[in-house]
mmCIF file of C-alpha atoms in Angstrom:
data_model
loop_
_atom_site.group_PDB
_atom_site.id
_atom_site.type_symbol
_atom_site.label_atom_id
_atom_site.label_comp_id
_atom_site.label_asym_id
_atom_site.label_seq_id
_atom_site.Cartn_x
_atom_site.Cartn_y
_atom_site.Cartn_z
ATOM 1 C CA UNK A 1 1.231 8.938 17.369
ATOM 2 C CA UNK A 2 -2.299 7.860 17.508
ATOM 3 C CA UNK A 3 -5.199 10.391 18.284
ATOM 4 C CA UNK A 4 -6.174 8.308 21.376
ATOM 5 C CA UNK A 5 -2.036 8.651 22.373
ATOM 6 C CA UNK A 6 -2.357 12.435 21.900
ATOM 7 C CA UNK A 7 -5.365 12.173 23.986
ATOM 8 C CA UNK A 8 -3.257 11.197 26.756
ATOM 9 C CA UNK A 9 -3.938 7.209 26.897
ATOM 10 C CA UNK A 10 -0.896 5.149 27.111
ATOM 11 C CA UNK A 11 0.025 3.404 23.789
ATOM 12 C CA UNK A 12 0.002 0.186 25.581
ATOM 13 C CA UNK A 13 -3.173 1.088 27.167
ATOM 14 C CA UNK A 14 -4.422 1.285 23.827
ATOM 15 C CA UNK A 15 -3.114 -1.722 22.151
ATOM 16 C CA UNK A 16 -4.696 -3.571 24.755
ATOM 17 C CA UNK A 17 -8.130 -2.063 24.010
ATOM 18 C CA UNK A 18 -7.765 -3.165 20.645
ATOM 19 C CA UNK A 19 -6.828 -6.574 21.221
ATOM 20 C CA UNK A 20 -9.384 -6.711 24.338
ATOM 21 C CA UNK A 21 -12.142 -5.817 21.566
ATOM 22 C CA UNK A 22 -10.964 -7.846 19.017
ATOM 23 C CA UNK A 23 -10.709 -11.371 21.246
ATOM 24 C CA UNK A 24 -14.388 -10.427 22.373
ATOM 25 C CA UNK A 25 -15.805 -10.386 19.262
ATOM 26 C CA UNK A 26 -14.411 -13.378 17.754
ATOM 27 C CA UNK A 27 -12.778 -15.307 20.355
ATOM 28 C CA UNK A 28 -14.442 -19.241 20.832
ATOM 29 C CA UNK A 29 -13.789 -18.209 24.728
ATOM 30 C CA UNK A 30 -15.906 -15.059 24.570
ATOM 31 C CA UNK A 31 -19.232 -14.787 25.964
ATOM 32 C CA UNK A 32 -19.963 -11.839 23.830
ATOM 33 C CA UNK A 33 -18.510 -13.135 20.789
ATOM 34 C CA UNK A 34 -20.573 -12.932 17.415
ATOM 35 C CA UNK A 35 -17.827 -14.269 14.911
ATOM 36 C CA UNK A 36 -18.520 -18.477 14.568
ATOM 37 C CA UNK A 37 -16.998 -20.840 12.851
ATOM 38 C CA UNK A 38 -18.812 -23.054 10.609
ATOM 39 C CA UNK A 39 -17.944 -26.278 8.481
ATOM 40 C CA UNK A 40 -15.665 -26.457 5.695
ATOM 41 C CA UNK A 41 -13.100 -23.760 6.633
ATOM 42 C CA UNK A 42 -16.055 -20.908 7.095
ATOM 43 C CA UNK A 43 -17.109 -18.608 9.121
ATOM 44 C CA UNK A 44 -19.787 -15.688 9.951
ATOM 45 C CA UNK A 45 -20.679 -12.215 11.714
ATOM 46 C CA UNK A 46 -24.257 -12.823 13.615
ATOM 47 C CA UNK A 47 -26.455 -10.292 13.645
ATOM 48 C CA UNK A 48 -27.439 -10.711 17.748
ATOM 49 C CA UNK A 49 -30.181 -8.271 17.462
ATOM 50 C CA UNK A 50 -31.891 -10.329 14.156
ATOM 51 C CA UNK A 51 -30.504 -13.745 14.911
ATOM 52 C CA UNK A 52 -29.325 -13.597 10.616
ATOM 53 C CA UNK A 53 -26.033 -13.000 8.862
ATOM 54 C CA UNK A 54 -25.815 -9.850 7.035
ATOM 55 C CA UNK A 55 -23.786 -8.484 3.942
ATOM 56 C CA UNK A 56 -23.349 -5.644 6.299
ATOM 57 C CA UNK A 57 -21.734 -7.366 9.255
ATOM 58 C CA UNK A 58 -19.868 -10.213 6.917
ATOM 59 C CA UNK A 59 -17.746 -6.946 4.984
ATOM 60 C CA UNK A 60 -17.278 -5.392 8.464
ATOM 61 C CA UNK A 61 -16.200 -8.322 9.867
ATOM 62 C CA UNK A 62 -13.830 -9.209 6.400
ATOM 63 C CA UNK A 63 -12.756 -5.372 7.493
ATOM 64 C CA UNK A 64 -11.810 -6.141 10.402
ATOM 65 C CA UNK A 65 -9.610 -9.405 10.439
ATOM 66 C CA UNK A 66 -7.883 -7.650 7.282
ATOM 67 C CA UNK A 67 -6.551 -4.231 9.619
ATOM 68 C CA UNK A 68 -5.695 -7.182 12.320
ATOM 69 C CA UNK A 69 -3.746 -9.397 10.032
ATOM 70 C CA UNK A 70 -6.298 -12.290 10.402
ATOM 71 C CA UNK A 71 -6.008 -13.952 7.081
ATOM 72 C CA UNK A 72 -7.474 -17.037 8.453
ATOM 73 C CA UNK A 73 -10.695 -15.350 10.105
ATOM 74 C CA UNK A 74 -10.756 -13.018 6.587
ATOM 75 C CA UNK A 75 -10.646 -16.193 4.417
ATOM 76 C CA UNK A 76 -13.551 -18.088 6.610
ATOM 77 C CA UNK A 77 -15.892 -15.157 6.319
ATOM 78 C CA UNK A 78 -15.142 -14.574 2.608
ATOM 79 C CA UNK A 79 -15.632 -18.204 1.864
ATOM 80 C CA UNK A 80 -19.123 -18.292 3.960
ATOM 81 C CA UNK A 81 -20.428 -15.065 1.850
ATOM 82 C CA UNK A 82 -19.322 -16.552 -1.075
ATOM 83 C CA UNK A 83 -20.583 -20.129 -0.478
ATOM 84 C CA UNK A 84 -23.828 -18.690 1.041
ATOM 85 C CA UNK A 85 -24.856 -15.481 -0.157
ATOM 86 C CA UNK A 86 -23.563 -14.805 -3.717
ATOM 87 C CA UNK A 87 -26.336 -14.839 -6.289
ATOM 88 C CA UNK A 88 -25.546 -16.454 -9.543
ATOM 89 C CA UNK A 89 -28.720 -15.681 -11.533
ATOM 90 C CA UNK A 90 -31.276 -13.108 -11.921
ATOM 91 C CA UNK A 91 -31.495 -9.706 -11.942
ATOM 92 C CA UNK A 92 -29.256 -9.711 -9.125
ATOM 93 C CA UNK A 93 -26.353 -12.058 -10.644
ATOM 94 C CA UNK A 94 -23.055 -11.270 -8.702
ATOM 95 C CA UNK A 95 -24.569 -9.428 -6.285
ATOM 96 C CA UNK A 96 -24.999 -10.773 -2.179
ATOM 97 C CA UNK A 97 -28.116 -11.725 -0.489
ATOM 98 C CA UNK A 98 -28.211 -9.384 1.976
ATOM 99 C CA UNK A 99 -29.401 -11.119 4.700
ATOM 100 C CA UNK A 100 -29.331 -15.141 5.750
ATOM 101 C CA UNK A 101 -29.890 -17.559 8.207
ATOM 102 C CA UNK A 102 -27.139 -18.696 10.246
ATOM 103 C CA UNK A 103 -27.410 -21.806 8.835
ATOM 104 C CA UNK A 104 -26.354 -20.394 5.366
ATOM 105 C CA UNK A 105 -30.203 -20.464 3.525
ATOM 106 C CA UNK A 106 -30.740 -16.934 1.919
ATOM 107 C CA UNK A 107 -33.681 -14.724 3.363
ATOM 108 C CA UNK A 108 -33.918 -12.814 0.545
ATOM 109 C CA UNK A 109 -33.098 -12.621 -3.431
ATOM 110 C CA UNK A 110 -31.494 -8.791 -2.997
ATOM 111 C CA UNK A 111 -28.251 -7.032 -2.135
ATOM 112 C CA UNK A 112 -27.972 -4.478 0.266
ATOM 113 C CA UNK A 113 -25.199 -1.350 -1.304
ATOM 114 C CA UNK A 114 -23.226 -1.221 1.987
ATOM 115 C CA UNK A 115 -22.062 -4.731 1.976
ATOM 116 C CA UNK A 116 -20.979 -4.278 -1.696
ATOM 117 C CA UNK A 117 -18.630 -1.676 -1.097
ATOM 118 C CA UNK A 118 -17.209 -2.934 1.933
ATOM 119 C CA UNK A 119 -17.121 -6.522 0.379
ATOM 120 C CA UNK A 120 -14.904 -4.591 -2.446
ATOM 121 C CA UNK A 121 -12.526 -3.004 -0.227
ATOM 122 C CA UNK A 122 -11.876 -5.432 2.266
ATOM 123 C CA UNK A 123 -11.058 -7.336 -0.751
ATOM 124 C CA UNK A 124 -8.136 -5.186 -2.276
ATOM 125 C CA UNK A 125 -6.737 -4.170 1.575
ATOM 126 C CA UNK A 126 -6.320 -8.315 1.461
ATOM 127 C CA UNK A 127 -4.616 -8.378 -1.648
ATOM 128 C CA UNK A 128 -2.520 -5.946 -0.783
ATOM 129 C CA UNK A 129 -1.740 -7.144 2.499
ATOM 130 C CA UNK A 130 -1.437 -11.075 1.411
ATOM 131 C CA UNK A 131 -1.099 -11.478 -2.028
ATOM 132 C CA UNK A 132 -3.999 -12.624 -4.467
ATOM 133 C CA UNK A 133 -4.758 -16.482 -4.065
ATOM 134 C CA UNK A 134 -6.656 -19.038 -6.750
ATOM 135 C CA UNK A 135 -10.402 -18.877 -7.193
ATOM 136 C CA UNK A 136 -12.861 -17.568 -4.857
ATOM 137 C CA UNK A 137 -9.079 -15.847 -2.882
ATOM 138 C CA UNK A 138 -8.356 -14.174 -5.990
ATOM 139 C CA UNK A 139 -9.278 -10.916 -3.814
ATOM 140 C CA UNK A 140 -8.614 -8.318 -6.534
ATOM 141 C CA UNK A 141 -10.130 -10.070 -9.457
ATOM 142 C CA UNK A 142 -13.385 -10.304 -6.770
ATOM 143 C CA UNK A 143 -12.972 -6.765 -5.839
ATOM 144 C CA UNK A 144 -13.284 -5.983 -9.108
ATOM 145 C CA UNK A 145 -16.511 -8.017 -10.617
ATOM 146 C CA UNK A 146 -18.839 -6.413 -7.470
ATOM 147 C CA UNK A 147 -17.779 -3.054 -8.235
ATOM 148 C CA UNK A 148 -18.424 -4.195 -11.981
ATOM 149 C CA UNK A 149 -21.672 -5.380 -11.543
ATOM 150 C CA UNK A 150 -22.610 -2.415 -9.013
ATOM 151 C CA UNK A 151 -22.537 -0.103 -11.796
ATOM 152 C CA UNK A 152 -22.522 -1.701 -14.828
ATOM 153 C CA UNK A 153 -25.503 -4.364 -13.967
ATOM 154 C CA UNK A 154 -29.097 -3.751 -15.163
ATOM 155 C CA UNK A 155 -29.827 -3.295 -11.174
ATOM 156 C CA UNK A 156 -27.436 -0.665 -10.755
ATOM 157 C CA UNK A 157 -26.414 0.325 -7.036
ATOM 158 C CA UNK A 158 -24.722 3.484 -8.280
ATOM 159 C CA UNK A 159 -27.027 6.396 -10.195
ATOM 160 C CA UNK A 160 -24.895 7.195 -13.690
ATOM 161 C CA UNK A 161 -26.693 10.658 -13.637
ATOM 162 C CA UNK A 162 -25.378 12.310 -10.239
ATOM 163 C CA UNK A 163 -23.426 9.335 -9.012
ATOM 164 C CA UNK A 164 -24.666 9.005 -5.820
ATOM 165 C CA UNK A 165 -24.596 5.376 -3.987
ATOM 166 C CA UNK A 166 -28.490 4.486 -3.849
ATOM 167 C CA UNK A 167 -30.274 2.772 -0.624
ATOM 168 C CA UNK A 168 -30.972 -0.293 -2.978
ATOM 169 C CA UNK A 169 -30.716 -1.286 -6.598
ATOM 170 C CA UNK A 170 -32.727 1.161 -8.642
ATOM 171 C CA UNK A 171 -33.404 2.867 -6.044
ATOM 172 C CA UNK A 172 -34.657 6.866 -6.653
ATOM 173 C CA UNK A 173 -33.385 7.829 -2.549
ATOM 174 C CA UNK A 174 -30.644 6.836 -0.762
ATOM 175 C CA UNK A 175 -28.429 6.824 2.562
ATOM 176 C CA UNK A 176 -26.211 9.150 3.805
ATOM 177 C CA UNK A 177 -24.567 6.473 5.915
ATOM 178 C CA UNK A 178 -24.055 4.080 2.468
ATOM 179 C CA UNK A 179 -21.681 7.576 1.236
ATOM 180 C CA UNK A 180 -17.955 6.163 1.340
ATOM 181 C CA UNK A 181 -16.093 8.634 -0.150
ATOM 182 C CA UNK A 182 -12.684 7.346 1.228
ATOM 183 C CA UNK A 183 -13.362 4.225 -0.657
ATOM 184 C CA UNK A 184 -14.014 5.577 -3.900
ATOM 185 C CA UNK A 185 -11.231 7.352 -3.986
ATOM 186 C CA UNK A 186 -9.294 4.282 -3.352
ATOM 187 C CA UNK A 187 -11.654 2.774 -6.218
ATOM 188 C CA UNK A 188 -10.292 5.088 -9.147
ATOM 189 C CA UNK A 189 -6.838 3.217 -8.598
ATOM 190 C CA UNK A 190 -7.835 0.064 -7.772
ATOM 191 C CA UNK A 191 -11.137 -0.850 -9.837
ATOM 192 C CA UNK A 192 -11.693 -1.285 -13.281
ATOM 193 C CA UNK A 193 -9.397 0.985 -15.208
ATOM 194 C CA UNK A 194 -12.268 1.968 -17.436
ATOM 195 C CA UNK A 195 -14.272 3.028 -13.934
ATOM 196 C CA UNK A 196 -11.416 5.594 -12.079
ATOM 197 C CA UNK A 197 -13.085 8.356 -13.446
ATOM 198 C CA UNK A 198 -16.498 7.517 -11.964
ATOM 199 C CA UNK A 199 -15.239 6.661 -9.057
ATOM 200 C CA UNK A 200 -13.601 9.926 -8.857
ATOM 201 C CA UNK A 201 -16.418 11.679 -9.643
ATOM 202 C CA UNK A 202 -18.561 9.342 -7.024
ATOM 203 C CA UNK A 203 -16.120 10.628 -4.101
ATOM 204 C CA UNK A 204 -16.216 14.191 -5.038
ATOM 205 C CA UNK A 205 -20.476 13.783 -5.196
ATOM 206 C CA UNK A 206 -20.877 11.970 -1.890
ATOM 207 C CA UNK A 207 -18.799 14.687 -0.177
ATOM 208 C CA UNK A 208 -20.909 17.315 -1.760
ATOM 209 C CA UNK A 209 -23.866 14.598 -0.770
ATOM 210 C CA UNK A 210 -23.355 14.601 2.967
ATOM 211 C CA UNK A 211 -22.967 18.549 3.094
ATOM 212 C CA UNK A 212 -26.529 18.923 2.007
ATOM 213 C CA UNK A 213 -28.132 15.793 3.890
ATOM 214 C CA UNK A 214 -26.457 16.801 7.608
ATOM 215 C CA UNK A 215 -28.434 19.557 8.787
ATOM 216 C CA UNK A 216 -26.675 22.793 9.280
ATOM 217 C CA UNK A 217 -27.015 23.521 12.907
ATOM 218 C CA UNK A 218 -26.756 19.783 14.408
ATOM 219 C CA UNK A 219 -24.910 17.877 12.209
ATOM 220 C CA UNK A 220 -27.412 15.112 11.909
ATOM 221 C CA UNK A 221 -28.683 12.928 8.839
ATOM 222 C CA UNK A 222 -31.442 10.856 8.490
ATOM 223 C CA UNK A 223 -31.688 7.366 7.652
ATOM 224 C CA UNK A 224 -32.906 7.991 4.150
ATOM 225 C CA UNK A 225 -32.991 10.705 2.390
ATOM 226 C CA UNK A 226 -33.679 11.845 -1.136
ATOM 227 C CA UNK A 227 -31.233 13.006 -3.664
ATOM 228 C CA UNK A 228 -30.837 16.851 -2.587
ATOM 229 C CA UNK A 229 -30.635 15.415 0.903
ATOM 230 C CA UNK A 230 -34.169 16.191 2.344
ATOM 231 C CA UNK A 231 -35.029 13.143 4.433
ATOM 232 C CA UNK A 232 -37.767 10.711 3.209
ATOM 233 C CA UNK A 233 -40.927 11.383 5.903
ATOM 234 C CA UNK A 234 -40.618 10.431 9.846
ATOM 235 C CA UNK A 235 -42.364 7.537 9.372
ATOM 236 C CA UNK A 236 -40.086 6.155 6.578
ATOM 237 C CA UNK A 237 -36.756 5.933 8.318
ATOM 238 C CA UNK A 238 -36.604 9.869 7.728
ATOM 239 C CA UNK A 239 -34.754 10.426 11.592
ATOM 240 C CA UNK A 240 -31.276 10.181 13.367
ATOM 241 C CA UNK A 241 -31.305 6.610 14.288
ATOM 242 C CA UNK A 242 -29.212 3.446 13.626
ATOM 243 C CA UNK A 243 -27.949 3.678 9.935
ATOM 244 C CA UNK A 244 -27.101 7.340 10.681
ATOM 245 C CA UNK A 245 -24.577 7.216 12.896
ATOM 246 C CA UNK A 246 -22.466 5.731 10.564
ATOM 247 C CA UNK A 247 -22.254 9.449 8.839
ATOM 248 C CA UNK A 248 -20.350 10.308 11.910
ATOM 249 C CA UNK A 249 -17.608 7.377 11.514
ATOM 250 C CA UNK A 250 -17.312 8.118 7.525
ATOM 251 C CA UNK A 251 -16.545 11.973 7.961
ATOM 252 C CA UNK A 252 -13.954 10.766 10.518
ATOM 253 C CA UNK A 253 -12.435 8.089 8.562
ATOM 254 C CA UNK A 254 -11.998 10.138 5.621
ATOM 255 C CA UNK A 255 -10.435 12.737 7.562
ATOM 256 C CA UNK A 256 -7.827 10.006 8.765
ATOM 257 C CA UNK A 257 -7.169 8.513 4.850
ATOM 258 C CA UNK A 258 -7.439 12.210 2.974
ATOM 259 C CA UNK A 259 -7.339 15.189 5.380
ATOM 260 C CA UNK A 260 -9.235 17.431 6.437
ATOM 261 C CA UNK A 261 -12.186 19.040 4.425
ATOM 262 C CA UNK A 262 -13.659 22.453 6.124
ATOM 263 C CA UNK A 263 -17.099 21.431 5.454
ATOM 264 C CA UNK A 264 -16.812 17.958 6.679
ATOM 265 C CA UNK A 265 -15.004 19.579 9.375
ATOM 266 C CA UNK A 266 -18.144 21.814 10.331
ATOM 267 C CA UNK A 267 -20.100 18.899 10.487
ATOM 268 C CA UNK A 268 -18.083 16.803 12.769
ATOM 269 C CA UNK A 269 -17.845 19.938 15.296
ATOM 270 C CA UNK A 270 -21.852 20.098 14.573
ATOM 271 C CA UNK A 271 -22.272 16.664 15.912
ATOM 272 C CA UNK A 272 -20.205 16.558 18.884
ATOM 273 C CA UNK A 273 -21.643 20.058 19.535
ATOM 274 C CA UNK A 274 -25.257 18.872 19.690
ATOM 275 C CA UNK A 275 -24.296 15.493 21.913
ATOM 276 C CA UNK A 276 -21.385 17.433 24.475
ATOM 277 C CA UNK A 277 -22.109 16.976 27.762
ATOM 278 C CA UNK A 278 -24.819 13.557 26.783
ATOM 279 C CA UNK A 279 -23.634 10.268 28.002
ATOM 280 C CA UNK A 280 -25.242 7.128 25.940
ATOM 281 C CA UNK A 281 -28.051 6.659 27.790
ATOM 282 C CA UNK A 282 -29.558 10.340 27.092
ATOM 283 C CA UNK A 283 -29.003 9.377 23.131
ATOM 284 C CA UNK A 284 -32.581 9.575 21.955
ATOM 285 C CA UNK A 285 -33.927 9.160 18.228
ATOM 286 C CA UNK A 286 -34.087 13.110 16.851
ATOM 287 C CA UNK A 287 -35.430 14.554 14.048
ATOM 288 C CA UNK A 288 -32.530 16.118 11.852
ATOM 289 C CA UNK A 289 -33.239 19.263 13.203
ATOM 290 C CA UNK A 290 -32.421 17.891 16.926
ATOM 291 C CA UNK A 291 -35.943 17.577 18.129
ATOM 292 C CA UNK A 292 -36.282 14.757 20.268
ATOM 293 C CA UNK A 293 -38.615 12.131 18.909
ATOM 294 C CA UNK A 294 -39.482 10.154 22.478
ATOM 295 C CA UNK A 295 -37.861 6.792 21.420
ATOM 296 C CA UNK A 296 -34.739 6.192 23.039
ATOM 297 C CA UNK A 297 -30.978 5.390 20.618
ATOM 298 C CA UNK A 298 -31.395 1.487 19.742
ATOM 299 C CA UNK A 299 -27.710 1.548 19.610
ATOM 300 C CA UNK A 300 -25.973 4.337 22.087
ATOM 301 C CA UNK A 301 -23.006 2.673 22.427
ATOM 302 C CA UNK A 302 -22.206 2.248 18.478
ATOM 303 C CA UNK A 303 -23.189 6.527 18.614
ATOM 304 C CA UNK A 304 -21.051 6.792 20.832
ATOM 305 C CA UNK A 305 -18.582 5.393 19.645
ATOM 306 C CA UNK A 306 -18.746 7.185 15.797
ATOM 307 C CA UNK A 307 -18.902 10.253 17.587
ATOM 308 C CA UNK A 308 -15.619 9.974 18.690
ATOM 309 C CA UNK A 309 -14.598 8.496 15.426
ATOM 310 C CA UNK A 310 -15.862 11.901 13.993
ATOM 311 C CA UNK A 311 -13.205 13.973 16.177
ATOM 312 C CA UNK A 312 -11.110 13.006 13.468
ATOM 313 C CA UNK A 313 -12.411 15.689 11.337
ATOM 314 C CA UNK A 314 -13.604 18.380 14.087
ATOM 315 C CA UNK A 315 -11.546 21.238 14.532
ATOM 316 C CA UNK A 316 -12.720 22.062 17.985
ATOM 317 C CA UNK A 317 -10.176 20.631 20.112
ATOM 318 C CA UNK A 318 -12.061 20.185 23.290
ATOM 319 C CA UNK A 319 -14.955 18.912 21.731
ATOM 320 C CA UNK A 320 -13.041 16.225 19.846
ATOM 321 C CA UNK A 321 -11.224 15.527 23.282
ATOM 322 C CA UNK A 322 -14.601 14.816 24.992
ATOM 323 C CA UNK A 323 -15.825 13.198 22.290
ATOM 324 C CA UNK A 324 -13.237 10.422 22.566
ATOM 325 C CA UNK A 325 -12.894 10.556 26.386
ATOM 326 C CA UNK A 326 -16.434 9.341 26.557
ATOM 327 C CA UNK A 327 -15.887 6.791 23.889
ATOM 328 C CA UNK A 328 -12.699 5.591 26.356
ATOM 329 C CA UNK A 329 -14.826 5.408 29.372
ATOM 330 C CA UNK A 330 -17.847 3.834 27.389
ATOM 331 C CA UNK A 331 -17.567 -0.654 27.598
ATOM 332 C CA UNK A 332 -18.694 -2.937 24.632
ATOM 333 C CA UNK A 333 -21.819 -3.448 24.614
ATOM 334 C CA UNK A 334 -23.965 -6.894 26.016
ATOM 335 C CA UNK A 335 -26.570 -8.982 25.055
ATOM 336 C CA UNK A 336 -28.669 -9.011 22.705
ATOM 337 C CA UNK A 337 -27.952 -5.744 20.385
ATOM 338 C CA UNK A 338 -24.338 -5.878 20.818
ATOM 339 C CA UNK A 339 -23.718 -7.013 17.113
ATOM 340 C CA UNK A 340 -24.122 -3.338 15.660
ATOM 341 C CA UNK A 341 -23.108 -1.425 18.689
ATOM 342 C CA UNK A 342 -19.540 -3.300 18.990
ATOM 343 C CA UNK A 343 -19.121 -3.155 15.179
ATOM 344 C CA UNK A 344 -19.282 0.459 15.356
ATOM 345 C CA UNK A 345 -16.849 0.450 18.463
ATOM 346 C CA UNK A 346 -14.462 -1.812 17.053
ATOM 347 C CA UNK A 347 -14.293 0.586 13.744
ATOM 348 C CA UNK A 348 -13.831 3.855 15.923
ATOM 349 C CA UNK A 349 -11.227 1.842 18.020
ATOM 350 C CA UNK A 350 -9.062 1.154 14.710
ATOM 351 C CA UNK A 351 -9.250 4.702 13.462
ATOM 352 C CA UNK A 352 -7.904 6.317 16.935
ATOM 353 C CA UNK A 353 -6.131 3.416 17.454
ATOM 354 C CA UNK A 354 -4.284 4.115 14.806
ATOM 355 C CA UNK A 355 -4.727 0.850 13.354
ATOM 356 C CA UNK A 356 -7.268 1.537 10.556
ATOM 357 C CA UNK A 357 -4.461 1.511 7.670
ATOM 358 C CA UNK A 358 -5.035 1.787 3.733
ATOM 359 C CA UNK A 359 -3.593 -1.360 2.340
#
């Protein structure tokens, strides 16, 4: 039974929320869509708020048709990242451009961690789920060279010394929202044989990672922060905003894949604690500590909805309940900035959906 079924919604209820969500995002029919088709059997995830294609939102979107049994929407996107993004020379050689026009032209020669790793394990979910194909659809052999590259290239996305998952290549800080630790357990068996031990060891440090950048009391993270945690200054994405709330969804997610950790745990209950009783439209930007910084959330729906992702992990009941009863009564998000907010819904919908499965 599914965490939003012992919530009390009706499975059906549910299923229909998940297809509802699913057919507005990439539906041809949907006003709100941000999945297009594009020539020669492609397709991509726009970025409404940027007007771009992103790494980010191409491996979300890969993530997505791949827990929905979409092989032909998976194949489209893979094909347009491929065709588009991948960057065959350089520093940067089999790496993604982490950002393009929807037209396919590359606005800029560098790759972007998150898209990596979700680019990887998209990939081997597919493999399992289909079967490798020839080429380009050879998803484990794919899989495989970007989590290759991301630690064995001379831009290295991974730091060898503490293994911690860096905000770019080479990079001395990085983001607690880039820490996957669900993934890289799922690395160790599926990468590189030679890798499963840093992979290992790269789960086991991002958990540790996340205790010490989520501030005690509240729960929160900033956008970047530095090694130990401490975020990078106010002024340098050092606050609760947009990338953070993504910490929320990952504690969650790896609660759902792995169990239960107690001091994941006390940070889920310190999140939910600090936003019970808010509805999105209180969500402000916050300095770790839960100071208010006068700038209201850019995205309160996508908070919203990785909040109740997080009741996953929490251990208070009635917090988790409210958590996700919000989420239920919260719509996808319009216009323009509904690209980030509805990827973040869709995600939390899977995981209490019960339809964010390990392939």
């Amino acid at each position: 039974m599914s965490f939003l079924e012992e919530a009390g919604y009706d499975k059906s209820a549910v299923d229909k929320r998940v297809n509802d969500a699913w057919y507005t995002i990439f539906d041809p029919e949907s006003r709100n869509r941000f999945y297009f088709d594009a020539p020669d059997n492609t397709g991509f995830m726009e970025d409404t708020g940027n007007i771009d294609a992103r790494t980010e939102g191409m491996s979300y979107g890969m993530m997505m048709a791949v827990q929905m049994d979409r092989k032909d929407i998976f194949d489209r996107i893979w094909k347009w990242a491929r065709v588009n993004m991948y960057l065959d020379k350089g520093p940067n050689a089999g790496f993604f451009c982490w950002s393009n026009k929807i037209d396919g032209t590359k606005n800029a020669d560098g790759p972007a961690p998150d898209g990596e790793e979700y680019f990887a394990m998209a990939l081997f979910f597919a493999s399992s789920r289909w079967g490798n194909g020839e080429g380009i659809f050879d998803y484990t052999k794919e899989a495989r060279a970007i989590l290759h590259t991301a630690i064995h290239g001379s831009c290295s996305m991974w730091n060898p010394d503490n293994y911690l998952i860096r905000f770019i290549c080479n990079c001395p800080f990085s983001d607690p929202s880039y820490h996957l630790p669900h993934f890289y357990e799922l690395f160790a068996q599926r990468a590189d044989e030679a890798d499963s031990e840093f992979w290992k060891k790269a789960a086991a440090a991002s958990r540790d990672y996340l205790v010490k950048a989520c501030h005690p009391q509240t729960g929160l993270a900033a956008e970047y922060a530095e090694n130990d945690g401490t975020p990078l200054p106010l002024l340098k994405h050092g606050t609760f905003f947009s990338d953070s709330y993504r910490v929320a969804a990952n504690i969650g997610l790896d609660a759902l894949w792995n169990g239960k950790t107690k001091e994941l745990s006390r940070i889920a209950d310190n999140m939910l604690r600090f936003f019970d009783g808010m509805q999105p439209d209180d969500f402000m930007e916050y300095r770790i500590s839960g100071k208010p910084c006068h700038k209201k959330a850019r995205h309160p729906v996508g908070l919203c909805a990785t909040l109740a992702e997080a009741a996953l992990a929490a251990e208070d009941e009635q917090l988790a309940l409210r958590a996700v009863r919000r989420f239920w009564n919260t719509p996808l998000r319009e216009g323009k900035r509904r690209y980030y907010d509805n990827c973040l819904y869709f995600f939390a919908l899977l995981a209490l959906s019960g339809h964010y499965n390990i392939y």
